[in-house]
Short mmCIF file of C-alpha atoms in Angstrom, two decimals:
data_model
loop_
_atom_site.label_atom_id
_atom_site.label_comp_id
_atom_site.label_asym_id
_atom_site.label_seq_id
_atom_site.Cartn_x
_atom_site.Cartn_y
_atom_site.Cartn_z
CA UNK A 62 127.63 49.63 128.72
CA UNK A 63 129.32 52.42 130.68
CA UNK A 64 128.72 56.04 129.53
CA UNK A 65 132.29 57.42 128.37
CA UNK A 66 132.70 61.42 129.05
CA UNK A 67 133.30 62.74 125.97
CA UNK A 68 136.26 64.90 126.85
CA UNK A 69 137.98 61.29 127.64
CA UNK A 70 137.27 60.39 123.85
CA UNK A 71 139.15 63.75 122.42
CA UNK A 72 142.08 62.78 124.02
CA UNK A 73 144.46 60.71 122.24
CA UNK A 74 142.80 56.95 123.10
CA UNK A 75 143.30 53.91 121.13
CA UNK A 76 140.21 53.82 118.18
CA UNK A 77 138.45 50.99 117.30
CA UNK A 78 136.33 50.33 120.93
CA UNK A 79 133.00 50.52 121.45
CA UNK A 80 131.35 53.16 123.49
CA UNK A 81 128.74 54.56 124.97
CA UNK A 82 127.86 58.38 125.37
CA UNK A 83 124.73 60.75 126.55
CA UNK A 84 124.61 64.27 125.89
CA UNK A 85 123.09 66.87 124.26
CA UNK A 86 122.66 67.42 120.20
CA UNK A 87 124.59 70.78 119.24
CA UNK A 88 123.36 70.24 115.46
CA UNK A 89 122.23 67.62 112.47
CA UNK A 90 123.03 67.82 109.13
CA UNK A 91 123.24 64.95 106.38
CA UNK A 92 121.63 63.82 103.76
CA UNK A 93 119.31 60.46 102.88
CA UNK A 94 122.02 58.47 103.45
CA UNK A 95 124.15 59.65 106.36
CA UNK A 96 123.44 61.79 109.15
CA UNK A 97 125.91 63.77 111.12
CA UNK A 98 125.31 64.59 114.75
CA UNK A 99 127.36 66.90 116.84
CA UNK A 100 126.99 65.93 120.41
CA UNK A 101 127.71 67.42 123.75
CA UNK A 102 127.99 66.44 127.25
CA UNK A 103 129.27 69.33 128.93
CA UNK A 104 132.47 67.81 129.66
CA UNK A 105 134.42 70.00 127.24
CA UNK A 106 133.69 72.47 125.07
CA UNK A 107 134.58 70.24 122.29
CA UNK A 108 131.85 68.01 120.83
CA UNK A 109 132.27 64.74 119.47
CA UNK A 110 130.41 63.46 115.77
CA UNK A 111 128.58 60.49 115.60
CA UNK A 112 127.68 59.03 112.20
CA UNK A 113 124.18 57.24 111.95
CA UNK A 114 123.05 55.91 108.80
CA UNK A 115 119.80 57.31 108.14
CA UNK A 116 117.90 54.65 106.64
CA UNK A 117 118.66 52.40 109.66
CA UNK A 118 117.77 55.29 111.83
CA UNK A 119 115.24 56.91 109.60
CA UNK A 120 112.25 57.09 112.48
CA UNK A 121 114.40 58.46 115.31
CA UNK A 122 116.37 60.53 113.44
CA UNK A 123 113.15 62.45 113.35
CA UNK A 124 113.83 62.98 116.95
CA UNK A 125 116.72 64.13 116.86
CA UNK A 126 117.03 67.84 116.76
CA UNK A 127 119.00 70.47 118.39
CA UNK A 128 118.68 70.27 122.18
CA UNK A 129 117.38 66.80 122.09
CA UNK A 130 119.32 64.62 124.84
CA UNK A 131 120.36 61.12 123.74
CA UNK A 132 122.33 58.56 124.44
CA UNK A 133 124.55 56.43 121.79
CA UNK A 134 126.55 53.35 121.35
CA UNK A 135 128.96 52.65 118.54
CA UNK A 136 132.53 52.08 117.49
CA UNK A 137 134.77 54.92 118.22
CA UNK A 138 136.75 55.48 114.60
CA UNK A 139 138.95 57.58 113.41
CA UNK A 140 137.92 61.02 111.47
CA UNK A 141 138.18 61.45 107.67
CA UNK A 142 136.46 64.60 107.75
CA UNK A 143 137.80 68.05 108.77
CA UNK A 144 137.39 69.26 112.69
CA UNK A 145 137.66 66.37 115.00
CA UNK A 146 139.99 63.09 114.95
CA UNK A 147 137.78 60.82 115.85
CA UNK A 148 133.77 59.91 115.49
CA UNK A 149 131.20 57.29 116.72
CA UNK A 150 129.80 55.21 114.32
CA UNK A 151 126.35 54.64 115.73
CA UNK A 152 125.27 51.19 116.54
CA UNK A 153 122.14 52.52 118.50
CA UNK A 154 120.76 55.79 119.08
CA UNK A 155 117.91 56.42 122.50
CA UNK A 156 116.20 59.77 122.54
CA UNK A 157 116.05 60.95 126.19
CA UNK A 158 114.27 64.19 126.19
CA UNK A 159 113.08 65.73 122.52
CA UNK A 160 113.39 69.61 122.21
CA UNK A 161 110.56 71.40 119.48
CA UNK A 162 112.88 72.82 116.85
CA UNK A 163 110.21 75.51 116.98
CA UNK A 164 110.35 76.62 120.03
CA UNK A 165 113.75 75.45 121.78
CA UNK A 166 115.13 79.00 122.25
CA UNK A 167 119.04 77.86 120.87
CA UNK A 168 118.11 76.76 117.86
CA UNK A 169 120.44 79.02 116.22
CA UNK A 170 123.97 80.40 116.55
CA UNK A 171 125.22 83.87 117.23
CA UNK A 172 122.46 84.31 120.21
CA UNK A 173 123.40 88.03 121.83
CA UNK A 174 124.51 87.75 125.61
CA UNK A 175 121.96 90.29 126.80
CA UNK A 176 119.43 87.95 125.27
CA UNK A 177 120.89 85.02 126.94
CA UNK A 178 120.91 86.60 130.34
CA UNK A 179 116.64 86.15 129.71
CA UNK A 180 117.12 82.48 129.67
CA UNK A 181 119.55 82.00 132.05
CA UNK A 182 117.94 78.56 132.74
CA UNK A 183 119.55 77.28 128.85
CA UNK A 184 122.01 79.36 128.45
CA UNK A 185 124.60 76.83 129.90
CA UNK A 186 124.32 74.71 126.89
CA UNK A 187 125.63 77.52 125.22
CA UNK A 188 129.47 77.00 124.42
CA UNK A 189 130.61 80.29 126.01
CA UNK A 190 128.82 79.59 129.42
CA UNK A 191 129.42 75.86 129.08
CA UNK A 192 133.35 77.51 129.08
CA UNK A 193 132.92 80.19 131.64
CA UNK A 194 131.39 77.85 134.19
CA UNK A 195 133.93 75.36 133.77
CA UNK A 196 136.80 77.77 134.22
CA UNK A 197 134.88 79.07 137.17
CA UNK A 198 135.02 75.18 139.11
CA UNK A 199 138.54 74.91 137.98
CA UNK A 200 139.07 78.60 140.15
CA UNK A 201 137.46 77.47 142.76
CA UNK A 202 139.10 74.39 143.18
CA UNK A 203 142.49 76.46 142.74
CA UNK A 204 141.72 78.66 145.73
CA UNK A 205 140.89 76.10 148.11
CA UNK A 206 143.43 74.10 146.69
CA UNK A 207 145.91 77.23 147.27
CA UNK A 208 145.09 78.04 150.81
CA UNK A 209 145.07 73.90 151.88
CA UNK A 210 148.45 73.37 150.66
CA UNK A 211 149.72 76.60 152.12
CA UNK A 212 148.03 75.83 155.96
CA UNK A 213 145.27 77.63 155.71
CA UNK A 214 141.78 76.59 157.46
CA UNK A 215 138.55 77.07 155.43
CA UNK A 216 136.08 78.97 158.08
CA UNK A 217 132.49 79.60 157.59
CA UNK A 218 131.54 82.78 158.18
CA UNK A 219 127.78 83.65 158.92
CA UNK A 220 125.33 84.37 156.29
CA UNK A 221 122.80 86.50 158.31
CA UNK A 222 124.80 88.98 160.62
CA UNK A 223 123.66 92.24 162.94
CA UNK A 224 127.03 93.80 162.01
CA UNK A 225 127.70 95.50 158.56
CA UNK A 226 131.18 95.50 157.92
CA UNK A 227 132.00 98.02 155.38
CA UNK A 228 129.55 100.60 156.46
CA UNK A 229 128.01 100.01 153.13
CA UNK A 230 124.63 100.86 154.51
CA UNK A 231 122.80 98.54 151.46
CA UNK A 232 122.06 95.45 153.21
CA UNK A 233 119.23 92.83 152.44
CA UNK A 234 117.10 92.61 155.97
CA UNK A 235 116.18 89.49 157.50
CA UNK A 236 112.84 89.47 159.25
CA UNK A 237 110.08 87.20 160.42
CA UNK A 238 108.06 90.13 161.36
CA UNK A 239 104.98 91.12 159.52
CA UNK A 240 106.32 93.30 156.63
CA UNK A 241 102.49 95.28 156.34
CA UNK A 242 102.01 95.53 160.58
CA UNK A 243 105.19 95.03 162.47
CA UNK A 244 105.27 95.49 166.06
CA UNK A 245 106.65 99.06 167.14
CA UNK A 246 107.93 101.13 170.00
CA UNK A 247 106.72 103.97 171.72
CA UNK A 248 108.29 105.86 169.69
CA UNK A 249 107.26 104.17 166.34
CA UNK A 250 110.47 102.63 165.59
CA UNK A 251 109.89 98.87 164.49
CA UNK A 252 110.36 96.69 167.79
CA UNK A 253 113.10 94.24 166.18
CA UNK A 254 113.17 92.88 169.83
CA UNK A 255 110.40 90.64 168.93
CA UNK A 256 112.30 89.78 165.77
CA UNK A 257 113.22 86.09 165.09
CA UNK A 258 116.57 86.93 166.63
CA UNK A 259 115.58 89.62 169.08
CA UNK A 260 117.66 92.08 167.10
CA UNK A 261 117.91 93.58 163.58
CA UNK A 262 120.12 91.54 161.27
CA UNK A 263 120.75 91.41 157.84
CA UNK A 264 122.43 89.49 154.87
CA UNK A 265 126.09 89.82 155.33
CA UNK A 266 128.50 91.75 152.88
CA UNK A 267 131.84 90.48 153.92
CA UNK A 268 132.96 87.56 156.13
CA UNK A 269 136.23 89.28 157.07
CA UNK A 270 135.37 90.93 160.88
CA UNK A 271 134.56 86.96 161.88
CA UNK A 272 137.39 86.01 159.77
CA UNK A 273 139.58 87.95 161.87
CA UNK A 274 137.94 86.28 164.93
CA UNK A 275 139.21 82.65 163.56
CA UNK A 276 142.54 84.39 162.72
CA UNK A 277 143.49 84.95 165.94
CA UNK A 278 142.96 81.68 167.59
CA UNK A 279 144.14 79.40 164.39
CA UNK A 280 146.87 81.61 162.83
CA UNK A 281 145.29 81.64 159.06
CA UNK A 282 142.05 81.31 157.39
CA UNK A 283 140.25 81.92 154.47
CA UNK A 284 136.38 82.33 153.61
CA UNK A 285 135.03 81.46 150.53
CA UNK A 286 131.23 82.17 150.36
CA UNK A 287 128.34 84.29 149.42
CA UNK A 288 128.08 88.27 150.21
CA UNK A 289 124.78 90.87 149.36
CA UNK A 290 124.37 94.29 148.61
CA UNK A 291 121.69 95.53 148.09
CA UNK A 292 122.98 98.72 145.77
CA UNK A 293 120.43 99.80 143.13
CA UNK A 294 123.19 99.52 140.39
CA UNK A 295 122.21 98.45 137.38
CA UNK A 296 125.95 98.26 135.58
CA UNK A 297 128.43 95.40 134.40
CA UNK A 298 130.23 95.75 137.46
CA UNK A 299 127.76 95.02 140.31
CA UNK A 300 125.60 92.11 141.07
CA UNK A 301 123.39 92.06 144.40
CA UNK A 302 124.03 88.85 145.53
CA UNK A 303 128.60 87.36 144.48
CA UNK A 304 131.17 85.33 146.42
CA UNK A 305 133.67 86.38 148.08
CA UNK A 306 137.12 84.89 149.03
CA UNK A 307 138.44 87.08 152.10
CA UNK A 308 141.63 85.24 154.17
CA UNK A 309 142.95 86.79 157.52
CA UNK A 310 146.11 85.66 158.64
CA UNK A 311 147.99 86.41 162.30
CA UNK A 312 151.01 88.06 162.51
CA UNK A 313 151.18 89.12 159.18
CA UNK A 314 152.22 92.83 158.04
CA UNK A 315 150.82 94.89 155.18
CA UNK A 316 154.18 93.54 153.18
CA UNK A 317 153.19 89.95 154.37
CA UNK A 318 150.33 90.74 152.91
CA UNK A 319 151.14 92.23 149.46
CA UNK A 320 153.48 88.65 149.20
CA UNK A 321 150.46 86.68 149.63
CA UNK A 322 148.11 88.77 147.21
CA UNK A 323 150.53 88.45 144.18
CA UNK A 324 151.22 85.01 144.94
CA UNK A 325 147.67 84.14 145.30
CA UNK A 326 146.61 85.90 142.19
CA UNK A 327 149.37 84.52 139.81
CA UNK A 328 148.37 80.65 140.97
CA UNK A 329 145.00 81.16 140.27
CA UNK A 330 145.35 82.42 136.84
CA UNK A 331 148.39 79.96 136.10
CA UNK A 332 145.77 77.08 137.13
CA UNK A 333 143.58 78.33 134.54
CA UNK A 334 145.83 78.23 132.18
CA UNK A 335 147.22 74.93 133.02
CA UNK A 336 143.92 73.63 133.26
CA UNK A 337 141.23 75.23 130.95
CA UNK A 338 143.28 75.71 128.00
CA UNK A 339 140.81 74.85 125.66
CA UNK A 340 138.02 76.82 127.14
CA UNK A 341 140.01 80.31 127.63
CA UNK A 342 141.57 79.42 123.52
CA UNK A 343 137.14 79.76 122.72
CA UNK A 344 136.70 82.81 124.72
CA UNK A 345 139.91 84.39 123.30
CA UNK A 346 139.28 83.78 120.04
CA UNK A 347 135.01 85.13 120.36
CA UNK A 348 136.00 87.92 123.35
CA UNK A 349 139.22 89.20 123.58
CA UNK A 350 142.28 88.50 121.36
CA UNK A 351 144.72 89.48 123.62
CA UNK A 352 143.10 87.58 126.64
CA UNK A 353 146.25 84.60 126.87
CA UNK A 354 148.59 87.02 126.69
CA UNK A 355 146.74 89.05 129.36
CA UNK A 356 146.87 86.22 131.80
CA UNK A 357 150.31 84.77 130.76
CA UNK A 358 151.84 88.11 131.48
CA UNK A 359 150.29 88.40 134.61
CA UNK A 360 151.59 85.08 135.44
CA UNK A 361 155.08 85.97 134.82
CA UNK A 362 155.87 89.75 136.18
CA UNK A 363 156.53 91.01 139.15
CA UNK A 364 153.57 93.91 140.25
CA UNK A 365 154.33 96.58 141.11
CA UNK A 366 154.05 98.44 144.08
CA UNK A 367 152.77 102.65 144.56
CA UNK A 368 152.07 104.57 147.59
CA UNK A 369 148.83 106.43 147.11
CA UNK A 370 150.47 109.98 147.24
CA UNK A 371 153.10 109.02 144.61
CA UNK A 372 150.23 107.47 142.31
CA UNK A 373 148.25 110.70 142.77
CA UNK A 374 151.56 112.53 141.94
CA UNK A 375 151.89 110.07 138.65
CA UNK A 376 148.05 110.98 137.73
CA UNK A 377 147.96 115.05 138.25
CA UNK A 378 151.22 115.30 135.94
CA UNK A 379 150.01 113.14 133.57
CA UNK A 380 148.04 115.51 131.29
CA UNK A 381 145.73 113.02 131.03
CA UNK A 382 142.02 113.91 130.66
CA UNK A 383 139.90 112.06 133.37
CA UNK A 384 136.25 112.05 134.01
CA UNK A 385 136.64 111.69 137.56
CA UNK A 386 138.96 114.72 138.48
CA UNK A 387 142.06 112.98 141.22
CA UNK A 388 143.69 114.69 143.54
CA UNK A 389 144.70 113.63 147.14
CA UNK A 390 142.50 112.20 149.67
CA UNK A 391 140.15 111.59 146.83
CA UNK A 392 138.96 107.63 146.02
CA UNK A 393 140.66 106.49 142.87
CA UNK A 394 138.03 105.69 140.20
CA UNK A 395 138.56 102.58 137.72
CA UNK A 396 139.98 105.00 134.89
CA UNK A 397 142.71 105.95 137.55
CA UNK A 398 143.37 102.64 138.26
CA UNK A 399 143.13 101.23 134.87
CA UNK A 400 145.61 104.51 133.81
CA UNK A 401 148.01 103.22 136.86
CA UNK A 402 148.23 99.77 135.15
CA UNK A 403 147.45 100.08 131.50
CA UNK A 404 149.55 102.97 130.69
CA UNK A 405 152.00 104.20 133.37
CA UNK A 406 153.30 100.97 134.33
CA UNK A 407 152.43 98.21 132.06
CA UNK A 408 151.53 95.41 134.74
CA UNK A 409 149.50 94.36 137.77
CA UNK A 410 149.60 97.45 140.64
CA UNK A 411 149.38 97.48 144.70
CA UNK A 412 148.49 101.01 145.45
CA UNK A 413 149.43 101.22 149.39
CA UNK A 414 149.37 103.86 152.38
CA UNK A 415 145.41 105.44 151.38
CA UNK A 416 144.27 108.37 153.27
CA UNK A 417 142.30 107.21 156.37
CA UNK A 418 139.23 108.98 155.68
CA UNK A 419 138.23 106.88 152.44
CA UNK A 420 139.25 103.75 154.13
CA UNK A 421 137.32 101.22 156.76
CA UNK A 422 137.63 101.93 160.37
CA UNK A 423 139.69 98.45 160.98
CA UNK A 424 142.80 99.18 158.67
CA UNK A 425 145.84 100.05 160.68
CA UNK A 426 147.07 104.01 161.15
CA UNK A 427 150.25 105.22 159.60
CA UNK A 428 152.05 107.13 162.02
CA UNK A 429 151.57 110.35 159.90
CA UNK A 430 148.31 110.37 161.42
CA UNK A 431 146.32 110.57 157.36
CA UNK A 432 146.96 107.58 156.06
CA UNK A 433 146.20 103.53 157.02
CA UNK A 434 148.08 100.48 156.07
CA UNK A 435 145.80 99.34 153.39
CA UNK A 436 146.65 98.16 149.72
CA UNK A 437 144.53 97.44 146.17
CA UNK A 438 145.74 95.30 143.95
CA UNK A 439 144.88 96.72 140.05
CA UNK A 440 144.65 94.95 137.16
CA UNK A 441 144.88 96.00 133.73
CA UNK A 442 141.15 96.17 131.79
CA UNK A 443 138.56 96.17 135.40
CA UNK A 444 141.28 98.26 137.88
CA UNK A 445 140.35 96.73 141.59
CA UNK A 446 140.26 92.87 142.12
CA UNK A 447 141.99 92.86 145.54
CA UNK A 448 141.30 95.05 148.37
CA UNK A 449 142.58 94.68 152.00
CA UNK A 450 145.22 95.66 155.06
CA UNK A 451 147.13 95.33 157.92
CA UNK A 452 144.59 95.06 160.75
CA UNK A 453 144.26 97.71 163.62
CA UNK A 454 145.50 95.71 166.51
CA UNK A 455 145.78 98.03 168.76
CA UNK A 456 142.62 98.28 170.97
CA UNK A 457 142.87 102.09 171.80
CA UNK A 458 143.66 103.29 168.13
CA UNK A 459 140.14 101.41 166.88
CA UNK A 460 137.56 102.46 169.57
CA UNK A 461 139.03 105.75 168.59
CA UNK A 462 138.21 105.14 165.02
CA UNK A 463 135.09 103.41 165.99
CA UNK A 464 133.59 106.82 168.03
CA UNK A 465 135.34 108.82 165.22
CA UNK A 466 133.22 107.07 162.75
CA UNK A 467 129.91 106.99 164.44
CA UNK A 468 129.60 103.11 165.12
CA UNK A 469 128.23 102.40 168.33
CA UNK A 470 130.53 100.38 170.22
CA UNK A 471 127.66 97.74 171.64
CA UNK A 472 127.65 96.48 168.01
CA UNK A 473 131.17 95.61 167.68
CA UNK A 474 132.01 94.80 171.64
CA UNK A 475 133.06 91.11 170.07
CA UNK A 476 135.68 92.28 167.57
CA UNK A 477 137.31 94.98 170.28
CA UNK A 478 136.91 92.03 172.79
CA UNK A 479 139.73 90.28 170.42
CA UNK A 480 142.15 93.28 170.89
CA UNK A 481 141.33 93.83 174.90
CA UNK A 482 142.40 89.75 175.21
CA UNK A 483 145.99 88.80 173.08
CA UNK A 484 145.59 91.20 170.69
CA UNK A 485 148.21 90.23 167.64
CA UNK A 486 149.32 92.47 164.48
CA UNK A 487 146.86 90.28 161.09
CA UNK A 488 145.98 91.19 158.22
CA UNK A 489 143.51 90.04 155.52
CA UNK A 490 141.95 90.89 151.74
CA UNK A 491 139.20 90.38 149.86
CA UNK A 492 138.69 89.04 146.02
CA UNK A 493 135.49 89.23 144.77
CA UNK A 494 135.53 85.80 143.12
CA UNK A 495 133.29 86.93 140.34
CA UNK A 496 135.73 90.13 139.48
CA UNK A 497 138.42 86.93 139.02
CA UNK A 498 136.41 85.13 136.75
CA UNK A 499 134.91 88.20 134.56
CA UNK A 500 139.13 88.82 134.85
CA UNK A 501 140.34 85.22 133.77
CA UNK A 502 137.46 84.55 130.81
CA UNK A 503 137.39 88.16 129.38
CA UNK A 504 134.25 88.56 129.80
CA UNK A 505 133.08 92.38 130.62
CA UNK A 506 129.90 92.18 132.12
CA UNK A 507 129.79 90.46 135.45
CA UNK A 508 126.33 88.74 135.21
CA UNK A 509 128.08 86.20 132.42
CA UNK A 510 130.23 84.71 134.92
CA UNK A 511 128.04 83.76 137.70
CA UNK A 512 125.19 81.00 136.94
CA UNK A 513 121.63 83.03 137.95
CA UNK A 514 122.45 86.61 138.30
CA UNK A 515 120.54 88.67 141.43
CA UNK A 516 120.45 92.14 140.29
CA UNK A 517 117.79 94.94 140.51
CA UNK A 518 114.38 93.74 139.30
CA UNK A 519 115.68 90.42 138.37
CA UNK A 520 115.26 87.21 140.30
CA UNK A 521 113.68 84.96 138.01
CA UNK A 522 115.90 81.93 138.03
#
């Protein structure tokens, strides 16, 4: 017989079939008569109860413990006891794969998330990350789903790079050289001219300089891959290795730009909530109470929009007691941001117009000569999820920038190439995917929201 998924069964569906389902057992419990056995497939977060008769069953039952996999056949009935509408009355019951009630690690219920971060390799079974990764497909799917329908092309940006395009300065090095006796100059400098690709290159941290590149020869594109940093930061906020979604789009301005960003943002999270409803009512209910709400008013306001100087205006007079002290031409810390959003203005926030000399050396000059085009978009509980700008298009305002910011111009002769031949005004953002699902589940510390987290020291999955 065909297996049945079991999240096809929980809908409403005519009883009285047989069917056939594999999974995994969530619990037992009975008595000598009956036995009741929760089972899971991973297709919802929801499992499904099939009734065995233990006598009949009294040798595998033995079996059958939490974490076992199995597979059943029965009659798909309707539900006289509390919890679920329908159950399987089991007709036969194969054990797949037993699990030693002594030493599975899930036996129990209530299992910390710092202590399921050391068995990342189970802790998918679990039903928060069985919900978190499912809400994560169904964002994925959204944003390419998002940028195909609106004529977007998907571009693959490279993985290993020689450029770094933040200036972040924390990149992961790519080498075939010998790491204990690499070959070195005369002047004892490593010799990366012998290097696999005859020059020093590195794990990428943003696909958006070759994003541009696609930009301006197919109008719009999007990225939607992995990025490293290689920051020793051990907090909920940072991971070393996270995806990032970063589109670039010709002949947009920064206002084309700010469109796109709220529109973007409110699809993704009204997919979710079209489309995970079950999974974000769990992680409500065990995370954050307010978390529907959250998302449902983001879905439904308009954001607002701040120029830098008149948020730092906002923050100085607020009387407000910040660890971080703000004034202008400082970066804004999360508490300012969170501040911004949570208590000045009550929804989402683009911040606009930066000063220049906290921003990247590709955003576009204001003509007051101290601030660039750029804008953030802030969220209410994690501050940041969107950062981006209107390109610098003109080729003599960036190798200005470039020399002003120390970055030797043979590195970059590729992107200035694209402003020497048909330069156009673009613009682009980034969204670091994970900071959208932490955002969307409620979860607060990033490594529950990606599958094996790469942080400092850790590696093992």
């Amino acid at each position: 017989m065909k297996r049945t998924e079991i999240a096809k069964l929980l809908k409403p569906i005519e009883t009285g079939m047989e069917v056939f389902i594999q999974g995994w057992v969530r619990t037992k419990r009975g008595n000598k008569q009956v036995a009741f056995i929760a089972v899971n497939d991973g297709s919802i977060i929801h499992n499904i109860q099939v009734v065995a008769d233990a006598v009949a069953f009294e040798e595998v039952l033995k079996k059958v413990t939490t974490g076992a996999c199995i597979g059943v056949s029965g009659k798909l009935v309707e539900s006289l006891g509390q919890g679920q509408h329908v159950e399987i009355q089991a007709h036969t019951i194969e054990v797949y794969g037993t699990a030693d009630a002594d030493t599975y690690p899930l036996q129990k219920k209530g299992h910390s998330l710092e202590f399921l971060r050391e068995i990342a390799h189970l802790r998918p079974r679990t039903n928060t990350f069985g919900a978190v990764l499912r809400v994560r497909h169904a964002l994925a799917f959204a944003i390419h789903k998002y940028f195909n329908d609106h004529g977007f092309y998907y571009l693959h940006t490279p993985i290993i790079t020689g450029s770094d395009a933040e200036g972040a300065g924390a990149m992961f090095r790519v080498t075939t050289l010998d790491a204990g006796n690499p070959p070195r100059k005369e002047d004892g400098h490593v010799d990366f001219s012998q290097d696999f690709f005859g020059k020093e290159t590195s794990l990428t941290v943003s696909g958006q300089l070759e994003g541009e590149l696609g930009a301006l020869a197919l109008g719009r594109i999007y990225t939607f891959g992995p990025t490293f940093r290689a920051e020793n930061s051990n907090t909920p906020r940072h991971l070393a290795e996270f995806w990032m979604i970063e589109p670039e789009m010709a002949f947009y301005d920064i206002h084309d730009n700010m469109d796109l960003a709220e529109d973007f943002l409110k699809y993704l999270i009204g997919y979710a909530l079209d489309h995970c409803a079950d999974d974000l009512a769990f992680l409500s209910q065990m995370y954050d109470k307010e978390l529907l709400n959250t998302l449902e008013m983001i879905r439904s306001v308009q954001f607002e929009r701040l120029a830098y100087t008149e948020a730092i205006d906002i923050l100085e007079k607020s009387g407000h007691t910040f660890e971080f002290p703000v004034h202008w031409g400082t970066d804004l810390q999360s508490e300012h941001e969170r501040y911004l959003v949570e208590k000045h203005v009550g929804r989402p926030v683009i911040l606009t117009d930066y000063p220049r000399d906290i921003k990247a050396f590709y955003m576009k000059q204001n003509d007051d000569g101290k601030t660039v085009r750029a804008m953030d978009v802030l969220f209410p509980r994690i501050g940041e999820i969107i950062g981006g700008s209107q390109r610098e298009e003109n080729y003599d305002a960036l190798l200005n920038r470039i020399h002003e910011m120390g970055i030797p111009e043979k590195d970059v002769w590729w992107y200035l190439d694209t402003r020497r031949f048909g330069t156009a005004p673009h613009s682009g953002f980034g969204l670091g995917f994970e900071r959208l699902v932490q955002f969307v589940t409620g979860m607060t510390n990033i490594r529950d929201v990606i599958p094996f987290p790469r942080t400092p020291q850790n590696a093992e999955f």
